[in-house]
mmCIF file with all atom_site columns, C-alpha atoms and ligand atoms in Angstrom:
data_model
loop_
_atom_site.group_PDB
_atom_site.id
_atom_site.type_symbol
_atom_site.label_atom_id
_atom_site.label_alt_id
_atom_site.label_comp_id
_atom_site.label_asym_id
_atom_site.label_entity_id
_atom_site.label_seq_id
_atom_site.pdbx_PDB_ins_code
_atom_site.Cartn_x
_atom_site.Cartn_y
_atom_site.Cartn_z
_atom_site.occupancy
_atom_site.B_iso_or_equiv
_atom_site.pdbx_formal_charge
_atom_site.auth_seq_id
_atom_site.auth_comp_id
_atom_site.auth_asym_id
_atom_site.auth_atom_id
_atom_site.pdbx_PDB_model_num
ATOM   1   C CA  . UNK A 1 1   ? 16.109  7.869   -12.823 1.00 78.00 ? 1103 UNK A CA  1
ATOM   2   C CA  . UNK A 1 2   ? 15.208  4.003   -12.604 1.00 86.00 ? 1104 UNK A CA  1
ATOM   3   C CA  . UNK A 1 3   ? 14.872  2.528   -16.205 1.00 95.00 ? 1105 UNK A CA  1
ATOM   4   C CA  . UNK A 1 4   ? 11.158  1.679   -14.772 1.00 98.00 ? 1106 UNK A CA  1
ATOM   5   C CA  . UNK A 1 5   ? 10.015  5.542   -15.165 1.00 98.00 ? 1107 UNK A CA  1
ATOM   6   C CA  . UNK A 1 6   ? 9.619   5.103   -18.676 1.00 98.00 ? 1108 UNK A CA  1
ATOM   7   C CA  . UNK A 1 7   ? 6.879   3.079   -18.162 1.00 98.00 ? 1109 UNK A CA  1
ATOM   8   C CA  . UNK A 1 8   ? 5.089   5.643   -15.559 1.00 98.00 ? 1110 UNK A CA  1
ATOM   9   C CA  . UNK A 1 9   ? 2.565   8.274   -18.075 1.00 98.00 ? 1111 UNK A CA  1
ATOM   10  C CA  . UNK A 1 10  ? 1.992   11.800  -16.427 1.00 97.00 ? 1112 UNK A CA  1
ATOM   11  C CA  . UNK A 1 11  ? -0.894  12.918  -17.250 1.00 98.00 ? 1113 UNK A CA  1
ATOM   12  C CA  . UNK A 1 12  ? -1.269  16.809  -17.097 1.00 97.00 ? 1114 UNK A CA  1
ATOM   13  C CA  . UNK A 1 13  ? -4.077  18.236  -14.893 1.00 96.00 ? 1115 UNK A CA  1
ATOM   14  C CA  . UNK A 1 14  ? -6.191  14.953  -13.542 1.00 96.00 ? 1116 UNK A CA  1
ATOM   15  C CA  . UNK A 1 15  ? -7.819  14.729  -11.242 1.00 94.00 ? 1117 UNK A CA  1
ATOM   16  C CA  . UNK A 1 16  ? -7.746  18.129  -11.349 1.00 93.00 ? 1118 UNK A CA  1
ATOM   17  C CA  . UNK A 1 17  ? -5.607  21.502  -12.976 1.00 94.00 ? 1119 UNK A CA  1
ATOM   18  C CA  . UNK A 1 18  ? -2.173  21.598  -11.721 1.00 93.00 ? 1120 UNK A CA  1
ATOM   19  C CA  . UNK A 1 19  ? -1.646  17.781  -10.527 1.00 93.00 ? 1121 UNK A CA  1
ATOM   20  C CA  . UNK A 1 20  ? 0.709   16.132  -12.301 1.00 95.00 ? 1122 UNK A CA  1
ATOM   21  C CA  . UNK A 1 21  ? -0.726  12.352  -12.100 1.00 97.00 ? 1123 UNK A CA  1
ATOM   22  C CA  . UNK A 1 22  ? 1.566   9.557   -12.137 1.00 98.00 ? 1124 UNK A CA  1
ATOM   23  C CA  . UNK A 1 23  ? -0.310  7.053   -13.774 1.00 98.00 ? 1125 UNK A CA  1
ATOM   24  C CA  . UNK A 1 24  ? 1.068   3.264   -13.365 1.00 98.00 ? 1126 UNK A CA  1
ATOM   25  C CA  . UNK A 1 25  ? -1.522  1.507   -15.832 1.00 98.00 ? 1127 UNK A CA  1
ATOM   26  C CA  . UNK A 1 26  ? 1.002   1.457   -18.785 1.00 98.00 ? 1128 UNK A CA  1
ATOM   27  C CA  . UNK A 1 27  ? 3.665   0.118   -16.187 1.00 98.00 ? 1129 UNK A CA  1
ATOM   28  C CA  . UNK A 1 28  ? 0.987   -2.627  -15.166 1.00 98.00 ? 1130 UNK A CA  1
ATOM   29  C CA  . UNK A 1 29  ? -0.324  -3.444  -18.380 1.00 98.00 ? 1131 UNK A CA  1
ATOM   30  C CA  . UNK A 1 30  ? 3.558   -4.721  -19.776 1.00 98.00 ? 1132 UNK A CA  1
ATOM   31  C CA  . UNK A 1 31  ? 4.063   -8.292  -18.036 1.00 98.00 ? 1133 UNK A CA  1
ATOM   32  C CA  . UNK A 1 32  ? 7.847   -7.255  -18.015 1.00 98.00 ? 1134 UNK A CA  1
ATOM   33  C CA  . UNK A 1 33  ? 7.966   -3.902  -16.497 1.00 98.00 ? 1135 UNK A CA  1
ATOM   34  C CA  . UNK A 1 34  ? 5.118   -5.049  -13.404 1.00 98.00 ? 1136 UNK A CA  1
ATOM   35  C CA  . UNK A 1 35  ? 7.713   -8.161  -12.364 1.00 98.00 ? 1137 UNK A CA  1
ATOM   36  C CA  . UNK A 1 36  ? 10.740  -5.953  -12.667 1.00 98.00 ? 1138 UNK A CA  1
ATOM   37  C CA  . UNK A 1 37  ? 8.587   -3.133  -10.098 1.00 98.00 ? 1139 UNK A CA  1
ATOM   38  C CA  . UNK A 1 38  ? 8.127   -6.122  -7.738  1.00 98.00 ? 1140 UNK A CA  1
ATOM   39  C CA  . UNK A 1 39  ? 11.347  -7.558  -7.572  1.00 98.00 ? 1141 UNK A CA  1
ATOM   40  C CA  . UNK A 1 40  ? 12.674  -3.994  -6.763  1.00 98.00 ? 1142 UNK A CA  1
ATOM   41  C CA  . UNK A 1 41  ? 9.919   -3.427  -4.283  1.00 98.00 ? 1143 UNK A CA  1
ATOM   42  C CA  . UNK A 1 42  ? 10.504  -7.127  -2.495  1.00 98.00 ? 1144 UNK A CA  1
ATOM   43  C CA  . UNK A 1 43  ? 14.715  -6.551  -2.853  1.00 98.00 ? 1145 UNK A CA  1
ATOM   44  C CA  . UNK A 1 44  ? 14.095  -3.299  -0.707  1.00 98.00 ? 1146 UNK A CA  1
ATOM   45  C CA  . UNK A 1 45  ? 12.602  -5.081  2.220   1.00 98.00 ? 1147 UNK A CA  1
ATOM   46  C CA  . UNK A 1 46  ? 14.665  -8.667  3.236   1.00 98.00 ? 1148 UNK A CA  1
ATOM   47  C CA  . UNK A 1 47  ? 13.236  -9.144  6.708   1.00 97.00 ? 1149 UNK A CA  1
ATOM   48  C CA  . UNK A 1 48  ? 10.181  -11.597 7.354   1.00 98.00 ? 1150 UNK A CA  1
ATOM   49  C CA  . UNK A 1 49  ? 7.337   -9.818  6.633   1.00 98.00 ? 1151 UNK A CA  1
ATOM   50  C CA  . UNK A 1 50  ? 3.495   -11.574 8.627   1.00 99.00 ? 1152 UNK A CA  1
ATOM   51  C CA  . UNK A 1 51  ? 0.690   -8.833  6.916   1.00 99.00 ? 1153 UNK A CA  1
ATOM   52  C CA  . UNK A 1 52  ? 1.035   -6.552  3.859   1.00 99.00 ? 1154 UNK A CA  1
ATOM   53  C CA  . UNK A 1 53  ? -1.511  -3.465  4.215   1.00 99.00 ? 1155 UNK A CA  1
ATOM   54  C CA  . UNK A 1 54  ? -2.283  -2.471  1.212   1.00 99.00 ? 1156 UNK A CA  1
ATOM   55  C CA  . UNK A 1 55  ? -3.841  1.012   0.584   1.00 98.00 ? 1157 UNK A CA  1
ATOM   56  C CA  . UNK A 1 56  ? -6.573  1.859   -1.360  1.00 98.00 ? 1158 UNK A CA  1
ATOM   57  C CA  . UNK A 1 57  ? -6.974  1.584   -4.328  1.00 98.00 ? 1159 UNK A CA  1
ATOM   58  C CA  . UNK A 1 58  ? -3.739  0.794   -6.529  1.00 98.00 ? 1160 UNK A CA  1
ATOM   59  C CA  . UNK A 1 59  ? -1.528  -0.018  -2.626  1.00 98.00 ? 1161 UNK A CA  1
ATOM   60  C CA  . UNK A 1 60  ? -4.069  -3.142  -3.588  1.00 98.00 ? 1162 UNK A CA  1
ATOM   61  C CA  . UNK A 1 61  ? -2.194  -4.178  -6.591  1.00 99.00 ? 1163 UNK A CA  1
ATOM   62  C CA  . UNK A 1 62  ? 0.922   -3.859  -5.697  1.00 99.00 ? 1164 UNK A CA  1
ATOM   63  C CA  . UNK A 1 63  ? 0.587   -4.784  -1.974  1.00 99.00 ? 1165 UNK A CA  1
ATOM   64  C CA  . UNK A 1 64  ? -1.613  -8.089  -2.907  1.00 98.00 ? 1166 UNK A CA  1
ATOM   65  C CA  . UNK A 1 65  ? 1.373   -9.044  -5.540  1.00 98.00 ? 1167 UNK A CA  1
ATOM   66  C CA  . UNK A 1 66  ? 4.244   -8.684  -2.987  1.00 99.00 ? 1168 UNK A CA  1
ATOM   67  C CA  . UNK A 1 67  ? 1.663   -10.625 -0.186  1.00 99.00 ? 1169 UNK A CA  1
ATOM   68  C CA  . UNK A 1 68  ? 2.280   -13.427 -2.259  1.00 98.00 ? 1170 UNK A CA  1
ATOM   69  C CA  . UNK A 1 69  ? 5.874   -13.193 -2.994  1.00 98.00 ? 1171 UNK A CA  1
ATOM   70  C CA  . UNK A 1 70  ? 6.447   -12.824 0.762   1.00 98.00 ? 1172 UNK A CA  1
ATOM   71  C CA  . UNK A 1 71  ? 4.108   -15.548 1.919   1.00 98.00 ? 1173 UNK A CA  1
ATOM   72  C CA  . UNK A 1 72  ? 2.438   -12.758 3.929   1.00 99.00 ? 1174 UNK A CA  1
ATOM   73  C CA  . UNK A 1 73  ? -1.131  -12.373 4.385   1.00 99.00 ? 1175 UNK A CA  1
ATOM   74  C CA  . UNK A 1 74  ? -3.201  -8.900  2.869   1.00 99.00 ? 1176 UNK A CA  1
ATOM   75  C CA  . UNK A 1 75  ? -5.162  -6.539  4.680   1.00 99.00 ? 1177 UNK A CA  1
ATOM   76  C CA  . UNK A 1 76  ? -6.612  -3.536  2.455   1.00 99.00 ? 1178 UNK A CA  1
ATOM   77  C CA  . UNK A 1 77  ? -7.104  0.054   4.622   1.00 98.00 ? 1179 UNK A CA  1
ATOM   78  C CA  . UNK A 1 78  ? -9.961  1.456   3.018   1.00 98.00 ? 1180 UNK A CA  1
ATOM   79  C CA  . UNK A 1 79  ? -11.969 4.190   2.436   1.00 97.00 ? 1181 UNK A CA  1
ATOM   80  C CA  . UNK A 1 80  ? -14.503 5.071   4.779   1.00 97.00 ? 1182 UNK A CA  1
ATOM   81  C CA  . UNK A 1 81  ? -18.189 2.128   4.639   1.00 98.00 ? 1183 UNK A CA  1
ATOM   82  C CA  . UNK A 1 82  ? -16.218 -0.165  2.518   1.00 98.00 ? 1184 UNK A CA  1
ATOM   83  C CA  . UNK A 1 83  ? -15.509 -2.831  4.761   1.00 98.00 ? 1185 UNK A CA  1
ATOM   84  C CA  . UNK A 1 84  ? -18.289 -5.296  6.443   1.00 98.00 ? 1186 UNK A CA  1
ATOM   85  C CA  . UNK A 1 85  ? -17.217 -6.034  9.774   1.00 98.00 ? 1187 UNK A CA  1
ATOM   86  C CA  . UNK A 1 86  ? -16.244 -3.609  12.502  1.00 98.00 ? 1188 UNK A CA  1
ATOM   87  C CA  . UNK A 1 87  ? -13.868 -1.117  12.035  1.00 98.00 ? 1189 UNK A CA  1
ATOM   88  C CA  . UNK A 1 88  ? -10.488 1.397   13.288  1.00 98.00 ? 1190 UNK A CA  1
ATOM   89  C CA  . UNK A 1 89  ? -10.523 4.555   11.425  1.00 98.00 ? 1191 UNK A CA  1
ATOM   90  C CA  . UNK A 1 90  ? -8.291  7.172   11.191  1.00 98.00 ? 1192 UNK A CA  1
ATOM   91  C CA  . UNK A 1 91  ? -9.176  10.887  9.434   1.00 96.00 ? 1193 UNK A CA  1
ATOM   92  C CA  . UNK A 1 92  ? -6.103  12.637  7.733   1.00 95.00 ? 1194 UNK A CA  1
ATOM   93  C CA  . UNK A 1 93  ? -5.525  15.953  5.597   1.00 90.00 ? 1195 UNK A CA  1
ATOM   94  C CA  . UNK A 1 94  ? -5.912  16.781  2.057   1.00 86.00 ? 1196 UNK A CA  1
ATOM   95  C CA  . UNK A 1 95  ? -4.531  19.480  0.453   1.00 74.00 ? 1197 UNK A CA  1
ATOM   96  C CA  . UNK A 1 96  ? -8.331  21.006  0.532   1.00 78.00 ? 1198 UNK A CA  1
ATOM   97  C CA  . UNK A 1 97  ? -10.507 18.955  3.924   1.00 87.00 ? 1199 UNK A CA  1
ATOM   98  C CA  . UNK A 1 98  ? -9.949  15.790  5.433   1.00 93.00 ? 1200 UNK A CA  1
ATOM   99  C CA  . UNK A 1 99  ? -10.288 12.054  4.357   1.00 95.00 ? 1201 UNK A CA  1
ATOM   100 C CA  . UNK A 1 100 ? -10.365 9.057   6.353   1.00 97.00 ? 1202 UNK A CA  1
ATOM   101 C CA  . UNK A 1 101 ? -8.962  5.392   6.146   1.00 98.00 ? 1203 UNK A CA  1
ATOM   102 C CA  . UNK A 1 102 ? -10.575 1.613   7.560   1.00 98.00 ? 1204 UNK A CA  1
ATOM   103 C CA  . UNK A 1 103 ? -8.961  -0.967  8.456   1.00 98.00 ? 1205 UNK A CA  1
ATOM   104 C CA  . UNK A 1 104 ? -10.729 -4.227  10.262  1.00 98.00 ? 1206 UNK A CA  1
ATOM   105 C CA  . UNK A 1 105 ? -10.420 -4.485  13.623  1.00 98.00 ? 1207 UNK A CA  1
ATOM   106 C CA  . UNK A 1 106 ? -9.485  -7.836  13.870  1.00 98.00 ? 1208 UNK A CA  1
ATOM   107 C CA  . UNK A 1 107 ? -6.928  -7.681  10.444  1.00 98.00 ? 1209 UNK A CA  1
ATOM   108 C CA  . UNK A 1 108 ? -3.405  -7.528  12.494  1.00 98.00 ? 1210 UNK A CA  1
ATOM   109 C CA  . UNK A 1 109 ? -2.618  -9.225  15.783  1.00 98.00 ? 1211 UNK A CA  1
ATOM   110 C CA  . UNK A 1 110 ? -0.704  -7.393  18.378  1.00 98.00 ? 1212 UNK A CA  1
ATOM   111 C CA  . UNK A 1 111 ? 3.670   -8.189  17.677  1.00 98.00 ? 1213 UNK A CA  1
ATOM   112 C CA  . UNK A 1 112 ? 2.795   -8.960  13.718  1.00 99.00 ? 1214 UNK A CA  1
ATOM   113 C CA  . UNK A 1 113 ? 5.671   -7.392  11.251  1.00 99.00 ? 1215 UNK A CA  1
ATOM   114 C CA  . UNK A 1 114 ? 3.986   -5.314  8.808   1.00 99.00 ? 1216 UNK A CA  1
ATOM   115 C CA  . UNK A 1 115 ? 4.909   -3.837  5.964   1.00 99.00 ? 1217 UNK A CA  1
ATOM   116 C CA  . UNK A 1 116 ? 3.071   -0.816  4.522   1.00 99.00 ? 1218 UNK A CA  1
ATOM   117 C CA  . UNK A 1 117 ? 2.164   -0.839  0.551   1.00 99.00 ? 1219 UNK A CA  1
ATOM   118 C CA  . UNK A 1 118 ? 0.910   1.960   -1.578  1.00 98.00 ? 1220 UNK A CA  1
ATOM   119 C CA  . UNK A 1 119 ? 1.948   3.378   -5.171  1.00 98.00 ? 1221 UNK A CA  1
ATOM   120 C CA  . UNK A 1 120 ? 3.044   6.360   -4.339  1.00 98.00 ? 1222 UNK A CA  1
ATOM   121 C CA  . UNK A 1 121 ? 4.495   8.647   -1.709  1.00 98.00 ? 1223 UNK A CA  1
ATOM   122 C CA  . UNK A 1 122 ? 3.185   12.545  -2.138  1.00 96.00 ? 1224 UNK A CA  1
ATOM   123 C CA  . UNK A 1 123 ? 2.634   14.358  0.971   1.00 95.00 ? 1225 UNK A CA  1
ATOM   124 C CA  . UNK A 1 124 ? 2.535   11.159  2.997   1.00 97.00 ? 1226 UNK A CA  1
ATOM   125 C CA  . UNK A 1 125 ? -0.802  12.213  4.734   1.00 96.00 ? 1227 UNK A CA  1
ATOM   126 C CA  . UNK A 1 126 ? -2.374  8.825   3.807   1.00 97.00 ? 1228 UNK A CA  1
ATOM   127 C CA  . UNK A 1 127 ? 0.752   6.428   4.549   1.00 98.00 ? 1229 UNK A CA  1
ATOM   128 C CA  . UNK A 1 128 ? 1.320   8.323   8.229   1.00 98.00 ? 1230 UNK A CA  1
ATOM   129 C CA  . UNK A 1 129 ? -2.886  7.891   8.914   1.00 98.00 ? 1231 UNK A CA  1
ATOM   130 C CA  . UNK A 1 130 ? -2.143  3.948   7.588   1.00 98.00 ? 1232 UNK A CA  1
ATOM   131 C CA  . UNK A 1 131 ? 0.803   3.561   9.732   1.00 98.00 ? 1233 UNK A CA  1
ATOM   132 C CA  . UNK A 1 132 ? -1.120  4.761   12.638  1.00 98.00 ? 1234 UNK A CA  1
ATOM   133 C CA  . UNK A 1 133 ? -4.357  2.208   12.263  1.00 98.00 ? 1235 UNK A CA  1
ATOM   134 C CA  . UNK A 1 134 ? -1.826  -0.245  12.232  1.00 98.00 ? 1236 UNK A CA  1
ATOM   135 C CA  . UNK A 1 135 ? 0.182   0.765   15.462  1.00 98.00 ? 1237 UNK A CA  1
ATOM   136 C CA  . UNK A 1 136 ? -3.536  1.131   17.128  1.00 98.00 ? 1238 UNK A CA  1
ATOM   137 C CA  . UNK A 1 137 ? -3.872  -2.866  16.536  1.00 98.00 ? 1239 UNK A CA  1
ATOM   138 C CA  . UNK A 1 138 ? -0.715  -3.302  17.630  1.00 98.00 ? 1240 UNK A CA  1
ATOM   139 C CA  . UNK A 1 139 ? 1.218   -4.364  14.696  1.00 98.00 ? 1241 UNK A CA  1
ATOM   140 C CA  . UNK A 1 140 ? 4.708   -3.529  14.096  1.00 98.00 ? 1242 UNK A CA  1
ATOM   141 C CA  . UNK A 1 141 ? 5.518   -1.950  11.292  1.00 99.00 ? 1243 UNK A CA  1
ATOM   142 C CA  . UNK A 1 142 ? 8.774   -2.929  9.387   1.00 98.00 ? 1244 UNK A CA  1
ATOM   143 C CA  . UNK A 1 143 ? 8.512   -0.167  6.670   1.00 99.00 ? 1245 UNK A CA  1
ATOM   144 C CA  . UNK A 1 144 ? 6.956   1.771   3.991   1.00 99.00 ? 1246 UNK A CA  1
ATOM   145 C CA  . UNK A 1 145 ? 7.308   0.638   0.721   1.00 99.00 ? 1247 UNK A CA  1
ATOM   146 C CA  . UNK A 1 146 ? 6.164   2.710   -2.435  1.00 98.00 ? 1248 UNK A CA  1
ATOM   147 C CA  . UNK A 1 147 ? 7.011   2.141   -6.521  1.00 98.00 ? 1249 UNK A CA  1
ATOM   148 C CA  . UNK A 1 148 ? 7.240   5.922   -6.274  1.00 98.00 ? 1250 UNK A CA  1
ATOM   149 C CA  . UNK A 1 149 ? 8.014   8.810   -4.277  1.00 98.00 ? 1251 UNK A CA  1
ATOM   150 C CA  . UNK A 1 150 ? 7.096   12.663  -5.350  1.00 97.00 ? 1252 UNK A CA  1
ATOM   151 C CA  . UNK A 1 151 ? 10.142  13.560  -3.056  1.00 98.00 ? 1253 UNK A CA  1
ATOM   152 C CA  . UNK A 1 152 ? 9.308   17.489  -3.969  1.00 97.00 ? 1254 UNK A CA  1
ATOM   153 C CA  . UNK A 1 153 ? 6.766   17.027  -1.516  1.00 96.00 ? 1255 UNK A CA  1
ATOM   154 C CA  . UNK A 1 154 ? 8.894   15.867  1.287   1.00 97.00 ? 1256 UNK A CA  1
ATOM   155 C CA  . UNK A 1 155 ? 6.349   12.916  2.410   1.00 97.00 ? 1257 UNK A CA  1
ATOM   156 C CA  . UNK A 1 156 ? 8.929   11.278  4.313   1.00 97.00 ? 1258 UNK A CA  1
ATOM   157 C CA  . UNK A 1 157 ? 8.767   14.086  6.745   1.00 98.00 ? 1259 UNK A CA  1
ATOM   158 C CA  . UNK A 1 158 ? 5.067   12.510  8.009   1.00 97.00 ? 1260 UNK A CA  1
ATOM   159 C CA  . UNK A 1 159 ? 6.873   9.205   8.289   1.00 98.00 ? 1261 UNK A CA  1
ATOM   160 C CA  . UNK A 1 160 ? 10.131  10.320  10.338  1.00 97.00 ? 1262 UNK A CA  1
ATOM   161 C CA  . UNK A 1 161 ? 9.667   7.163   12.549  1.00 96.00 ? 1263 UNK A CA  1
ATOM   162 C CA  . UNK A 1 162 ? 10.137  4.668   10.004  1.00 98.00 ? 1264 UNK A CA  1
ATOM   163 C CA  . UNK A 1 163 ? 11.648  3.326   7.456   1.00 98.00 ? 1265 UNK A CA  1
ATOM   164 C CA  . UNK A 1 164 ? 10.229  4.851   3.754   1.00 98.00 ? 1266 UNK A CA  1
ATOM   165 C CA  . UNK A 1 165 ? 11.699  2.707   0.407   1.00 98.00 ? 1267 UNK A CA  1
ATOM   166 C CA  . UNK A 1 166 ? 10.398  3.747   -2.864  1.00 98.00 ? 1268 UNK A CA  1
ATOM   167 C CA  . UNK A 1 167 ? 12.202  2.860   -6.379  1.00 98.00 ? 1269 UNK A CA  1
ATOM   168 C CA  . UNK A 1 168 ? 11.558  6.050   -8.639  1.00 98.00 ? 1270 UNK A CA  1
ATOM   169 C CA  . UNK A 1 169 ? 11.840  8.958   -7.651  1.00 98.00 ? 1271 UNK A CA  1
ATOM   170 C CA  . UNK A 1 170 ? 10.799  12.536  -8.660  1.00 97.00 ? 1272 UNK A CA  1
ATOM   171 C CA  . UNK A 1 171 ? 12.773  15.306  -7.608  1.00 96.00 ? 1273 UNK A CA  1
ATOM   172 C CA  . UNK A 1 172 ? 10.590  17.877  -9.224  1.00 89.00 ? 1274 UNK A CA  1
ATOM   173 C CA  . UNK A 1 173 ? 6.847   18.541  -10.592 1.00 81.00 ? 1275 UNK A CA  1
HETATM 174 P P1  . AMP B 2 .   ? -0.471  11.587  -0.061  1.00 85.85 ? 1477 AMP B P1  1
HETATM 175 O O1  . AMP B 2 .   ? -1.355  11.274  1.096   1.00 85.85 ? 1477 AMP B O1  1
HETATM 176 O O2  . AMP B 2 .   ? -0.407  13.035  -0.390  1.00 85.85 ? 1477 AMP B O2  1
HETATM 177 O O3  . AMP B 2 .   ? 0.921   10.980  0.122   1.00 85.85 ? 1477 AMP B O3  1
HETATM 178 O O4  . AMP B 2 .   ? -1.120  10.930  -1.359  1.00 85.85 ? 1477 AMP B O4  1
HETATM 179 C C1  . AMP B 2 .   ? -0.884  9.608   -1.639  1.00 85.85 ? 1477 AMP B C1  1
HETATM 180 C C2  . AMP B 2 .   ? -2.065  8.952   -2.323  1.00 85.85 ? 1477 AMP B C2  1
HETATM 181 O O5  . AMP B 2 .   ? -2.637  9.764   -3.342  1.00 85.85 ? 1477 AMP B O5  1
HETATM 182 C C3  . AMP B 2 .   ? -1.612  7.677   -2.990  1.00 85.85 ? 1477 AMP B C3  1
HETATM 183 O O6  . AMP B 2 .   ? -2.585  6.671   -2.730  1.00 85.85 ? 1477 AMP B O6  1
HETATM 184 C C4  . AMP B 2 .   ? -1.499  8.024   -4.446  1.00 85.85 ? 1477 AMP B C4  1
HETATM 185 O O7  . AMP B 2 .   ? -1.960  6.963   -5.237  1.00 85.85 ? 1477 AMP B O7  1
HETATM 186 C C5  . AMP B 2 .   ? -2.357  9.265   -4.649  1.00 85.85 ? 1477 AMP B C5  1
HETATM 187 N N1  . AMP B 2 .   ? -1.643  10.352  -5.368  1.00 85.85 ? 1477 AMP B N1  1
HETATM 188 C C6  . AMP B 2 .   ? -1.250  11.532  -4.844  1.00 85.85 ? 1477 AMP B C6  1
HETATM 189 N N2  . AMP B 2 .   ? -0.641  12.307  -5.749  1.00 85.85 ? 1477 AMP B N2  1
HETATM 190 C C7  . AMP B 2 .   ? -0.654  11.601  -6.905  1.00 85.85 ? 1477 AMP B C7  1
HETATM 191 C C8  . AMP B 2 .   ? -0.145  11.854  -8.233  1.00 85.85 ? 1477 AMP B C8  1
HETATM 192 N N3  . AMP B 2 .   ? 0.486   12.999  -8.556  1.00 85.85 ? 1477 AMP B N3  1
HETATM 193 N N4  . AMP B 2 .   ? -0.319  10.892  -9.164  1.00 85.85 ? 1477 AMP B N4  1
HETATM 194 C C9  . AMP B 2 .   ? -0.943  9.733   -8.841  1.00 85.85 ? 1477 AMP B C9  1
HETATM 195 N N5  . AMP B 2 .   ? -1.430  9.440   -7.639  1.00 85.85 ? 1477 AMP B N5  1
HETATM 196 C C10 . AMP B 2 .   ? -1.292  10.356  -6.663  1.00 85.85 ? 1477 AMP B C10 1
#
C-alpha cells in the first residue's frame, strides 16, 4: 500500500450502512501529504495534456490542482442544473436508480487531449458517463486518473477503452 493511505480516514457506514467511505479531507488538510498525491497523480500521466475534467465534487480539487501543474485548462462535469449555459448530459447507474452528469457544451473543442480527474474509482459508473460527455464534444481522452481505486469493485471494467491510473489502491472492503 502507498505510504499516502495513511492519510485516507474510512469512515464506517456514511453515507449510508455498509459503505466504507474513503474520506480524503485529512489527506488534504496536511500541506505535505496533498503535494506528494499530486506529484504521483501528474508522474502517472507525461503526455501534453489541453483540458482537465474534473468531476464533481472532490474530481474539483484534485483536477483544478493538476490543471495548473499541467498548464491545462479546467472544465467541471456536474451534477444535473448546476451549470449556466447550455448543456451535454449523460444519465448513469447507481447501485439503487440513476444519476446524471453536465458538462458545457462549448467546454472541449473537437481533437483536445483530455485527461479525466476524480478521487476515486468504485464501480466506475460516473468516470465511463464522464468519459462519454467528453467523446460527444469530441475531445480525446488521454486517460483516467484517480488518487484511489476500490479495485474490489472492478471499475476499470466500465473503462476497458482507456487508460485508468490511480495511486492507492484497495484490494478489499
Ligand atoms: P462510481 O461511479 O461507483 O465509480 O463512484 C465514484 C464516485 O463516488 C466518486 O466521485 C467518489 O468520490 C464517490 N464514491 C464512491 N464510493 C466511495 C467511497 N467508498 N468513499 C468515498 N467516495 C466514494
Amino acid at each position: 500500500m502507498h505510504d499516502l493511505a495513511q492519510y485516507i480516514r474510512t469512515v464506517p457506514d456514511f453515507p449510508q450502512k455498509g459503505i466504507q467511505f474513503k474520506d480524503i479531507t485529512t489527506l488534504l488538510k496536511d500541506p505535505e501529504a496533498f503535494r506528494l498525491s499530486l506529484d504521483a497523480m501528474q508522474e502517472r500521466f507525461q503526455e501534453p495534456v489541453d483540458v482537465i475534467v474534473g468531476i464533481e465534487s472532490r474530481g474539483f480539487i484534485f483536477g483544478g490542482a493538476l490543471a495548473e501543474r499541467y498548464r491545462a485548462g479546467f472544465v467541471p462535469a456536474r451534477k444535473p442544473g448546476k451549470l449556466p449555459a447550455e448543456v451535454e448530459s449523460e444519465a448513469y447507474e447507481l447501485e439503487y436508480g440513476t444519476d446524471q452528469l453536465e458538462i458545457h457544451k462549448d467546454a472541449i473543442q473537437p481533437g483536445q487531449a483530455v485527461l479525466i480527474v476524480d478521487d476515486l474509482l468504485a464501480t466506475g459508473g460516473t468516470a465511463a458517463a464522464t468519459a462519454r460527455l467528453v467523446e460527444r464534444l469530441g475531445g480525446k481522452i488521454v486517460g483516467l486518473l484517480f488518487l484511489i481505486e476500490l479495485a474490489f469493485l472492478k471499475g476499470r471494467e466500465n473503462l476497458k477503452n482507456y487508460r485508468v491510473e490511480s495511486i492507492i489502491q484497495y484490494s478489499e472492503e
